[in-house]
Structure formats: structure tokens, C-alpha cells
Amino acid sequence: TEQEVPSKVIEIAEGIKTMRIRGAGRIARAAAEALKIAALEYGGVKEVSSFKKYMGKVADLLIATRPTAVSLPNAVMYVLASLHRANPRTFEDAVNAVVFSAEKFINESINAVKIIAETAAKRIRENSTILTHCHSSVAVSAITEAYKLGRLVKVYSTETRPFFQGRITAKQLLENGVPVVQIPDSAVRYVMHEVDHVIIGADTVASNGAVVNKIGTSQVALAAKEARVRVYVVAETYKFSPTTLIGEPVPIEFRDPAEIVPESWLRNHPRVKVLNPSFDVTPPEYIDAIITEIGVIPPQAAILVLMERLGWALDKIKQGGF
Ligand code: RUB
């Protein structure tokens, strides 16, 4: 009989789906944690082959939660690749391989955020005003670090309709002592003349350097380009997408129309269609640099990051895909 997926794992998957757990980095770490829990709570036949099958099922469940952030499948593949790399002979070795690599992923991820924040902060000039969009934990860390260096006077944080992640950004920055001004998304161009740097996170970086991030990011980048304001993307290397190398498009998530207008209004206006795309693509020409834990790169060098950091994933593609 098929081994059941533990309830704690299902809870994490639900958390990602309903956006209780959100943001590309947190999603990736939560998925790694879920794989570790799944491995430790496996109660089926103590054989490597059935354990692998079960872990594959858990992986599919996690990957199916949200489509856009490649950090999720990258984290899952990273952890499961250890099952093949280690070539475990006993069931216990197989469990240990999963637990070890899940913990390694989480620790390296947290460390990457720290390195990126320090690197990004050094790029901020004295007396800067920064604008950020949505809630990126890496952007919040980078902005906080710049503030500690005494370089910030103000941060504009967009409210980020329809889910209002900007409120999380404003709250966290205020907790860190950073002066924040919350603006509606439509006020971005109005304030852009005051802004020195735009700092945003990423859900996925494509091999050509295009950045997929929260809907509205490309509009922010467009307004910044017009005003000659530098745009920095802060992103860990596990947000780079190996499959974009073979021309796969990044899937964009569309969410419930009820996030945009109340359900009652929709019922009263049945002929009005609502479109709720959750992410958009900012072309590389609109990005000055991508700041990663292995260095600051022009977006066009994304392909080099993929080759250096996700070589194992590229090998998998060559063998016929994931
Ligand atoms: C969040 C979002 C964030 C990136 C980066 O979208 O677009 O900018 O995920 O976040 P959602 P982080 O709220 O729909 O998940 O830097 O925390 O990984």
C-alpha cells in the first residue's frame, strides 16, 4: 500500500498555496523543511526503492502548490538529488541523505540572504531614498543593512495590490527602525524623481537575465529607467531557472478574481471579467545589476550563474528533463 503523506507536510503545502508561507526564499526553505519532515516520518516499508517513490510523491505535492517561483522546484530537486548522488544502500542512509541536504539547503539559504544584504548595502550611496515593491525578505534585509550603515533617509514601499504584501514590508522596516513611507502602486512614477535606488527581490531569474517578480515590478522598473534611477535585484542563486536555458517560459500564476473585487460585486456584475496575474517579467535592459551571494552581476551574466551553481540541474535537463 502507498505510504501516506504526513499531516505536517500537507499543512506546509497548504500554507504555501494559501500564501500563509510566501516569498520565494521562505517558500523554498519551507519545502526543504517539509521534505525533511516527510523523510523522518516515513512509516512504510524500510527499503530504499519504496522510500524514493514516497519522496517523489511528496516532491510533486510541494511543487504543485505555486507555479512561478523557481526557488521551490530548485529546493526540492536539490534535496532529492542527494538521494541519487549519495547512492544510499540502506534505508537509514537514504533518510539521512535527505535530512542532511534539507538542512544544508536551509542553512545556505539563510547565509546567502545575509551575504546579499551586506553586498547590496555597500552599493547604496549616503542620504539615499530607496523604493521597493511587494515584500522581499532579501530586499528588507538589504535595506535594513544600508540603514545601519547610515546611508538611508527614506524608503518608499508600495502597498502592492491586490494582496498588500507592502504592508509586511512597511511593518518589518519600521520594526528595524527604518523610516518608511507607504504609497499606492499607482504613485510610483510620482515619487520616482526623489528616488536614488530601486531594490527588489525575485521569484525567478531567467537565463537571459529577465527577472520575474510580483506584478507591477516591470512598471516600477520602467518608471525607474525613464528617471535614470538604478534598479538592483537581490536574489539568491537558487532563484535562477535552469529550464529557461532550453527555452522554457516561466509560468505566471493567475490568482482568484476575488482578490481584486469582492465576490458580491462580481455576482452583481456577472459580465465583468477580472484578470489577476500575480507576477510579471522585467526585461534585462531595465535592470542595472543582480546581487547574488556569489557576486554582483549584470543581468546578462545570469547564464554564468546557472552554469556555476546549477550545473547538476543542467545535467538533469540533458538527460531528458526533470
Ligand atoms: C513575493 C515576491 C517577492 C519575491 C522575493 O510574491 O514577489 O518579491 O518572492 O521574495 P508572493 P524573497 O507574495 O506572491 O509570494 O526575497 O523573500 O525571497
CSV table of C-alpha atoms and ligand atoms in Angstrom, one decimal:
chain,number,residue,atom,x,y,z
A,1,THR,CA,0.0,0.0,0.0
A,2,GLU,CA,1.0,3.6,-0.7
A,3,GLN,CA,2.6,5.4,2.2
A,4,GLU,CA,0.5,8.4,3.4
A,5,VAL,CA,2.0,11.9,3.4
A,6,PRO,CA,2.3,13.2,7.0
A,7,SER,CA,-0.2,15.9,8.1
A,8,LYS,CA,2.6,18.3,8.9
A,9,VAL,CA,3.8,18.1,5.3
A,10,ILE,CA,0.3,18.7,4.0
A,11,GLU,CA,0.0,21.7,6.3
A,12,ILE,CA,3.1,23.2,4.8
A,13,ALA,CA,1.9,22.6,1.3
A,14,GLU,CA,-1.4,24.3,2.2
A,15,GLY,CA,0.4,27.2,3.8
A,16,ILE,CA,2.3,27.8,0.5
A,17,LYS,CA,-0.9,27.5,-1.5
A,18,THR,CA,-2.8,29.9,0.6
A,19,MET,CA,0.2,32.3,0.9
A,20,ARG,CA,0.5,32.0,4.7
A,21,ILE,CA,4.0,31.0,3.7
A,22,ARG,CA,5.1,33.3,0.9
A,23,GLY,CA,8.1,35.0,-0.8
A,24,ALA,CA,10.4,32.9,-2.9
A,25,GLY,CA,13.0,32.3,-0.3
A,26,ARG,CA,10.7,31.3,2.5
A,27,ILE,CA,8.7,29.0,0.2
A,28,ALA,CA,12.0,27.2,-0.8
A,29,ARG,CA,13.1,26.8,2.9
A,30,ALA,CA,9.6,25.6,3.9
A,31,ALA,CA,9.7,23.0,1.1
A,32,ALA,CA,13.1,21.7,2.2
A,33,GLU,CA,11.8,21.5,5.8
A,34,ALA,CA,8.7,19.6,4.6
A,35,LEU,CA,11.0,17.1,2.8
A,36,LYS,CA,13.0,16.6,5.9
A,37,ILE,CA,9.8,16.0,8.0
A,38,ALA,CA,8.5,13.6,5.3
A,39,ALA,CA,11.7,11.6,5.4
A,40,LEU,CA,11.8,11.4,9.3
A,41,GLU,CA,8.1,10.5,9.5
A,42,TYR,CA,8.1,7.8,6.8
A,43,GLY,CA,6.4,4.8,8.1
A,44,GLY,CA,6.3,2.5,5.1
A,45,VAL,CA,8.5,-0.5,4.1
A,46,LYS,CA,12.1,0.2,5.1
A,47,GLU,CA,13.5,-0.2,1.6
A,48,VAL,CA,15.3,2.4,-0.4
A,49,SER,CA,13.2,2.0,-3.5
A,50,SER,CA,9.8,2.5,-1.8
A,51,PHE,CA,11.3,5.4,0.2
A,52,LYS,CA,12.4,7.0,-3.0
A,53,LYS,CA,8.9,6.6,-4.5
A,54,TYR,CA,7.3,8.1,-1.5
A,55,MET,CA,9.7,11.1,-1.5
A,56,GLY,CA,8.9,11.6,-5.2
A,57,LYS,CA,5.2,11.8,-4.3
A,58,VAL,CA,5.9,14.4,-1.6
A,59,ALA,CA,8.0,16.4,-4.0
A,60,ASP,CA,5.2,16.5,-6.6
A,61,LEU,CA,2.8,17.7,-3.9
A,62,LEU,CA,5.1,20.5,-2.8
A,63,ILE,CA,5.9,21.6,-6.4
A,64,ALA,CA,2.3,21.8,-7.4
A,65,THR,CA,1.4,24.4,-4.7
A,66,ARG,CA,2.5,27.5,-6.7
A,67,PRO,CA,3.9,27.7,-10.2
A,68,THR,CA,6.1,30.8,-10.6
A,69,ALA,CA,9.0,30.9,-8.0
A,70,VAL,CA,11.6,28.5,-9.3
A,71,SER,CA,13.2,28.5,-5.9
A,72,LEU,CA,10.5,25.9,-5.0
A,73,PRO,CA,11.4,23.2,-7.6
A,74,ASN,CA,15.1,24.1,-7.2
A,75,ALA,CA,15.0,23.5,-3.5
A,76,VAL,CA,13.0,20.2,-3.9
A,77,MET,CA,15.4,19.0,-6.7
A,78,TYR,CA,18.4,19.9,-4.6
A,79,VAL,CA,17.3,17.9,-1.7
A,80,LEU,CA,16.1,14.9,-3.7
A,81,ALA,CA,19.2,14.9,-5.9
A,82,SER,CA,21.1,13.9,-2.8
A,83,LEU,CA,19.1,10.6,-2.8
A,84,HIS,CA,20.7,9.8,-6.1
A,85,ARG,CA,24.1,11.4,-5.6
A,86,ALA,CA,24.7,9.6,-2.3
A,87,ASN,CA,23.5,6.3,-3.8
A,88,PRO,CA,22.4,5.0,-0.4
A,89,ARG,CA,22.4,1.3,0.1
A,90,THR,CA,20.4,1.2,3.3
A,91,PHE,CA,17.1,2.8,4.1
A,92,GLU,CA,18.7,4.7,7.0
A,93,ASP,CA,21.3,6.1,4.7
A,94,ALA,CA,18.6,7.3,2.4
A,95,VAL,CA,16.7,9.1,5.2
A,96,ASN,CA,20.0,10.7,6.4
A,97,ALA,CA,20.8,11.9,2.9
A,98,VAL,CA,17.5,13.8,2.7
A,99,VAL,CA,17.7,15.2,6.2
A,100,PHE,CA,21.3,16.3,5.7
A,101,SER,CA,20.7,18.0,2.3
A,102,ALA,CA,17.5,19.7,3.5
A,103,GLU,CA,19.3,21.2,6.5
A,104,LYS,CA,22.2,22.2,4.2
A,105,PHE,CA,19.8,24.0,1.8
A,106,ILE,CA,18.1,25.9,4.6
A,107,ASN,CA,21.4,27.0,6.2
A,108,GLU,CA,23.0,28.0,2.9
A,109,SER,CA,19.8,29.9,2.0
A,110,ILE,CA,19.9,31.9,5.3
A,111,ASN,CA,23.6,32.6,4.8
A,112,ALA,CA,23.0,33.7,1.2
A,113,VAL,CA,20.4,36.3,2.3
A,114,LYS,CA,23.0,37.7,4.8
A,115,ILE,CA,25.8,38.0,2.2
A,116,ILE,CA,23.5,39.6,-0.3
A,117,ALA,CA,22.2,42.2,2.2
A,118,GLU,CA,25.8,43.2,3.1
A,119,THR,CA,26.8,43.4,-0.5
A,120,ALA,CA,23.8,45.4,-1.5
A,121,ALA,CA,24.1,47.8,1.4
A,122,LYS,CA,27.6,48.8,0.2
A,123,ARG,CA,26.2,49.9,-3.1
A,124,ILE,CA,23.8,52.4,-1.5
A,125,ARG,CA,25.1,56.0,-1.5
A,126,GLU,CA,24.8,58.3,1.5
A,127,ASN,CA,21.5,60.0,2.1
A,128,SER,CA,19.7,57.7,-0.3
A,129,THR,CA,16.0,57.3,-0.8
A,130,ILE,CA,15.0,53.8,-1.8
A,131,LEU,CA,11.9,52.4,-3.4
A,132,THR,CA,10.9,48.8,-3.1
A,133,HIS,CA,7.9,46.8,-4.3
A,134,CYS,CA,6.0,43.9,-2.7
A,135,HIS,CA,7.6,42.1,0.3
A,136,SER,CA,11.0,40.6,-0.4
A,137,SER,CA,12.8,39.4,2.7
A,138,VAL,CA,16.1,39.8,0.9
A,139,ALA,CA,15.2,43.4,-0.1
A,140,VAL,CA,14.1,44.2,3.5
A,141,SER,CA,17.5,42.7,4.8
A,142,ALA,CA,19.5,44.8,2.3
A,143,ILE,CA,17.6,48.0,3.1
A,144,THR,CA,18.0,47.4,6.8
A,145,GLU,CA,21.7,46.8,6.4
A,146,ALA,CA,22.1,50.1,4.4
A,147,TYR,CA,20.2,51.9,7.1
A,148,LYS,CA,22.6,50.5,9.8
A,149,LEU,CA,25.4,51.9,7.7
A,150,GLY,CA,23.7,55.3,8.0
A,151,ARG,CA,23.0,55.7,4.3
A,152,LEU,CA,19.2,55.9,4.2
A,153,VAL,CA,16.9,58.8,4.7
A,154,LYS,CA,13.7,57.3,3.4
A,155,VAL,CA,12.1,54.2,1.9
A,156,TYR,CA,9.1,54.2,-0.3
A,157,SER,CA,7.2,50.9,0.0
A,158,THR,CA,4.4,50.2,-2.5
A,159,GLU,CA,1.2,48.7,-0.9
A,160,THR,CA,1.3,46.0,-3.7
A,161,ARG,CA,-2.3,45.4,-4.6
A,162,PRO,CA,-4.2,43.1,-4.5
A,163,PHE,CA,-2.6,41.1,-1.7
A,164,PHE,CA,-0.9,44.1,0.1
A,165,GLN,CA,2.4,42.5,0.8
A,166,GLY,CA,3.8,46.1,1.0
A,167,ARG,CA,2.2,46.3,4.5
A,168,ILE,CA,4.5,43.5,5.6
A,169,THR,CA,7.5,45.4,4.2
A,170,ALA,CA,6.5,48.6,5.9
A,171,LYS,CA,5.9,46.8,9.2
A,172,GLN,CA,9.2,45.0,9.1
A,173,LEU,CA,11.2,48.1,8.1
A,174,LEU,CA,9.6,50.1,10.9
A,175,GLU,CA,10.5,47.4,13.4
A,176,ASN,CA,14.1,47.7,12.2
A,177,GLY,CA,13.9,51.4,12.7
A,178,VAL,CA,13.9,52.4,9.0
A,179,PRO,CA,11.8,55.4,8.1
A,180,VAL,CA,9.1,54.1,5.7
A,181,VAL,CA,6.5,55.9,3.5
A,182,GLN,CA,3.8,53.6,2.1
A,183,ILE,CA,2.4,54.6,-1.3
A,184,PRO,CA,-0.2,53.1,-3.6
A,185,ASP,CA,1.3,51.3,-6.6
A,186,SER,CA,0.0,54.0,-8.9
A,187,ALA,CA,2.2,56.7,-7.1
A,188,VAL,CA,5.5,55.1,-8.1
A,189,ARG,CA,6.1,57.4,-11.0
A,190,TYR,CA,5.0,60.4,-8.9
A,191,VAL,CA,7.8,59.8,-6.4
A,192,MET,CA,10.4,58.4,-8.7
A,193,HIS,CA,12.2,61.8,-9.1
A,194,GLU,CA,13.2,61.6,-5.4
A,195,VAL,CA,14.4,58.0,-5.5
A,196,ASP,CA,18.1,57.1,-5.7
A,197,HIS,CA,17.8,53.3,-6.0
A,198,VAL,CA,15.1,50.7,-6.6
A,199,ILE,CA,15.7,47.4,-4.7
A,200,ILE,CA,13.5,44.5,-5.5
A,201,GLY,CA,13.6,40.7,-5.0
A,202,ALA,CA,13.0,38.0,-7.5
A,203,ASP,CA,10.9,34.8,-7.8
A,204,THR,CA,12.7,33.6,-10.8
A,205,VAL,CA,15.7,34.8,-12.9
A,206,ALA,CA,15.7,33.6,-16.5
A,207,SER,CA,18.9,32.6,-18.3
A,208,ASN,CA,18.8,35.9,-20.3
A,209,GLY,CA,18.7,37.9,-17.1
A,210,ALA,CA,14.9,38.7,-17.2
A,211,VAL,CA,13.5,38.9,-13.7
A,212,VAL,CA,10.1,37.5,-12.8
A,213,ASN,CA,8.8,39.2,-9.7
A,214,LYS,CA,5.5,40.5,-8.1
A,215,ILE,CA,3.0,42.0,-10.6
A,216,GLY,CA,3.9,45.7,-11.1
A,217,THR,CA,7.7,45.2,-10.8
A,218,SER,CA,8.1,45.8,-14.6
A,219,GLN,CA,6.1,49.1,-14.3
A,220,VAL,CA,8.4,50.2,-11.4
A,221,ALA,CA,11.5,49.3,-13.5
A,222,LEU,CA,10.1,51.2,-16.5
A,223,ALA,CA,9.5,54.4,-14.4
A,224,ALA,CA,13.0,54.0,-12.9
A,225,LYS,CA,14.6,53.7,-16.3
A,226,GLU,CA,12.8,56.8,-17.5
A,227,ALA,CA,14.1,58.7,-14.5
A,228,ARG,CA,17.6,57.1,-14.8
A,229,VAL,CA,17.3,55.5,-11.4
A,230,ARG,CA,19.3,52.4,-10.8
A,231,VAL,CA,17.4,49.1,-10.3
A,232,TYR,CA,19.0,46.4,-8.2
A,233,VAL,CA,17.6,42.9,-8.0
A,234,VAL,CA,18.6,41.0,-4.9
A,235,ALA,CA,18.3,37.2,-5.4
A,236,GLU,CA,19.9,34.0,-4.2
A,237,THR,CA,21.3,31.8,-6.9
A,238,TYR,CA,18.6,29.1,-6.3
A,239,LYS,CA,16.2,31.6,-7.9
A,240,PHE,CA,17.9,31.2,-11.3
A,241,SER,CA,15.9,28.9,-13.6
A,242,PRO,CA,17.7,26.0,-15.3
A,243,THR,CA,14.8,25.2,-17.7
A,244,THR,CA,14.8,28.7,-19.2
A,245,LEU,CA,18.2,27.7,-20.7
A,246,ILE,CA,16.3,25.4,-23.1
A,247,GLY,CA,13.7,28.0,-23.8
A,248,GLU,CA,11.0,27.1,-21.3
A,249,PRO,CA,8.9,30.1,-20.4
A,250,VAL,CA,8.4,30.9,-16.7
A,251,PRO,CA,4.8,30.0,-15.8
A,252,ILE,CA,2.9,33.0,-14.4
A,253,GLU,CA,0.5,32.4,-11.7
A,254,PHE,CA,-3.1,33.8,-12.0
A,255,ARG,CA,-5.0,34.1,-8.8
A,256,ASP,CA,-8.6,34.4,-7.7
A,257,PRO,CA,-10.6,37.4,-9.1
A,258,ALA,CA,-12.0,37.8,-5.6
A,259,GLU,CA,-8.6,39.2,-4.5
A,260,ILE,CA,-9.3,42.2,-6.8
A,261,VAL,CA,-13.0,42.8,-6.3
A,262,PRO,CA,-15.4,41.4,-3.6
A,263,GLU,CA,-17.3,38.3,-4.6
A,264,SER,CA,-20.6,40.0,-4.0
A,265,TRP,CA,-19.7,42.7,-6.6
A,266,LEU,CA,-18.7,40.0,-9.1
A,267,ARG,CA,-22.1,38.3,-8.6
A,268,ASN,CA,-23.9,41.6,-9.3
A,269,HIS,CA,-21.7,42.3,-12.4
A,270,PRO,CA,-21.5,38.9,-14.0
A,271,ARG,CA,-20.3,40.1,-17.3
A,272,VAL,CA,-17.2,41.9,-16.0
A,273,LYS,CA,-14.1,39.8,-16.4
A,274,VAL,CA,-11.3,40.1,-13.9
A,275,LEU,CA,-7.7,39.3,-14.6
A,276,ASN,CA,-5.4,38.8,-11.6
A,277,PRO,CA,-1.8,37.9,-12.8
A,278,SER,CA,0.5,37.6,-9.8
A,279,PHE,CA,3.8,38.1,-11.4
A,280,ASP,CA,5.4,39.9,-14.4
A,281,VAL,CA,8.6,39.9,-16.4
A,282,THR,CA,11.1,42.7,-16.2
A,283,PRO,CA,13.5,42.5,-19.2
A,284,PRO,CA,17.3,42.6,-18.5
A,285,GLU,CA,17.6,46.1,-20.1
A,286,TYR,CA,15.7,47.5,-17.2
A,287,ILE,CA,17.9,46.0,-14.5
A,288,ASP,CA,21.3,47.5,-13.6
A,289,ALA,CA,22.6,44.6,-11.5
A,290,ILE,CA,21.6,41.3,-9.9
A,291,ILE,CA,23.1,41.0,-6.5
A,292,THR,CA,23.7,37.3,-5.5
A,293,GLU,CA,25.6,35.5,-2.8
A,294,ILE,CA,28.4,34.7,-5.3
A,295,GLY,CA,28.7,38.3,-6.5
A,296,VAL,CA,27.2,41.2,-8.3
A,297,ILE,CA,26.4,40.5,-12.0
A,298,PRO,CA,24.9,42.3,-14.9
A,299,PRO,CA,21.7,40.5,-15.7
A,300,GLN,CA,23.2,39.3,-19.0
A,301,ALA,CA,25.6,37.1,-17.0
A,302,ALA,CA,22.7,35.1,-15.5
A,303,ILE,CA,23.7,32.2,-17.7
A,304,LEU,CA,27.1,32.0,-16.0
A,305,VAL,CA,25.5,31.8,-12.6
A,306,LEU,CA,23.3,28.9,-13.9
A,307,MET,CA,26.4,27.1,-15.2
A,308,GLU,CA,28.4,27.6,-12.0
A,309,ARG,CA,25.6,27.0,-9.4
A,310,LEU,CA,23.0,24.8,-11.1
A,311,GLY,CA,25.2,22.5,-13.2
A,312,TRP,CA,23.6,19.5,-11.5
A,313,ALA,CA,20.2,20.7,-12.7
A,314,LEU,CA,21.6,21.3,-16.2
A,315,ASP,CA,22.9,17.7,-16.3
A,316,LYS,CA,19.4,16.5,-15.5
A,317,ILE,CA,17.9,18.5,-18.4
A,318,LYS,CA,20.5,17.0,-20.7
A,319,GLN,CA,19.4,13.5,-19.5
A,320,GLY,CA,15.9,14.3,-20.6
A,321,GLY,CA,14.4,16.7,-18.1
A,322,PHE,CA,13.2,16.6,-14.5
B,1,RUB,C1,6.6,37.7,-3.4
B,1,RUB,C2,7.6,38.4,-4.3
B,1,RUB,C3,8.9,38.7,-3.8
B,1,RUB,C4,9.9,37.5,-4.2
B,1,RUB,C5,11.2,37.6,-3.4
B,1,RUB,O1,5.4,37.2,-4.1
B,1,RUB,O2,7.3,38.7,-5.5
B,1,RUB,O3,9.4,39.9,-4.3
B,1,RUB,O4,9.3,36.3,-3.9
B,1,RUB,O5,11.0,37.4,-2.0
B,1,RUB,P1,4.3,36.4,-3.3
B,1,RUB,P2,12.1,36.9,-1.0
B,1,RUB,O6,3.9,37.3,-2.1
B,1,RUB,O7,3.2,36.2,-4.2
B,1,RUB,O8,4.9,35.1,-2.8
B,1,RUB,O9,13.3,37.9,-1.2
B,1,RUB,O10,11.5,37.0,0.3
B,1,RUB,O11,12.6,35.6,-1.5
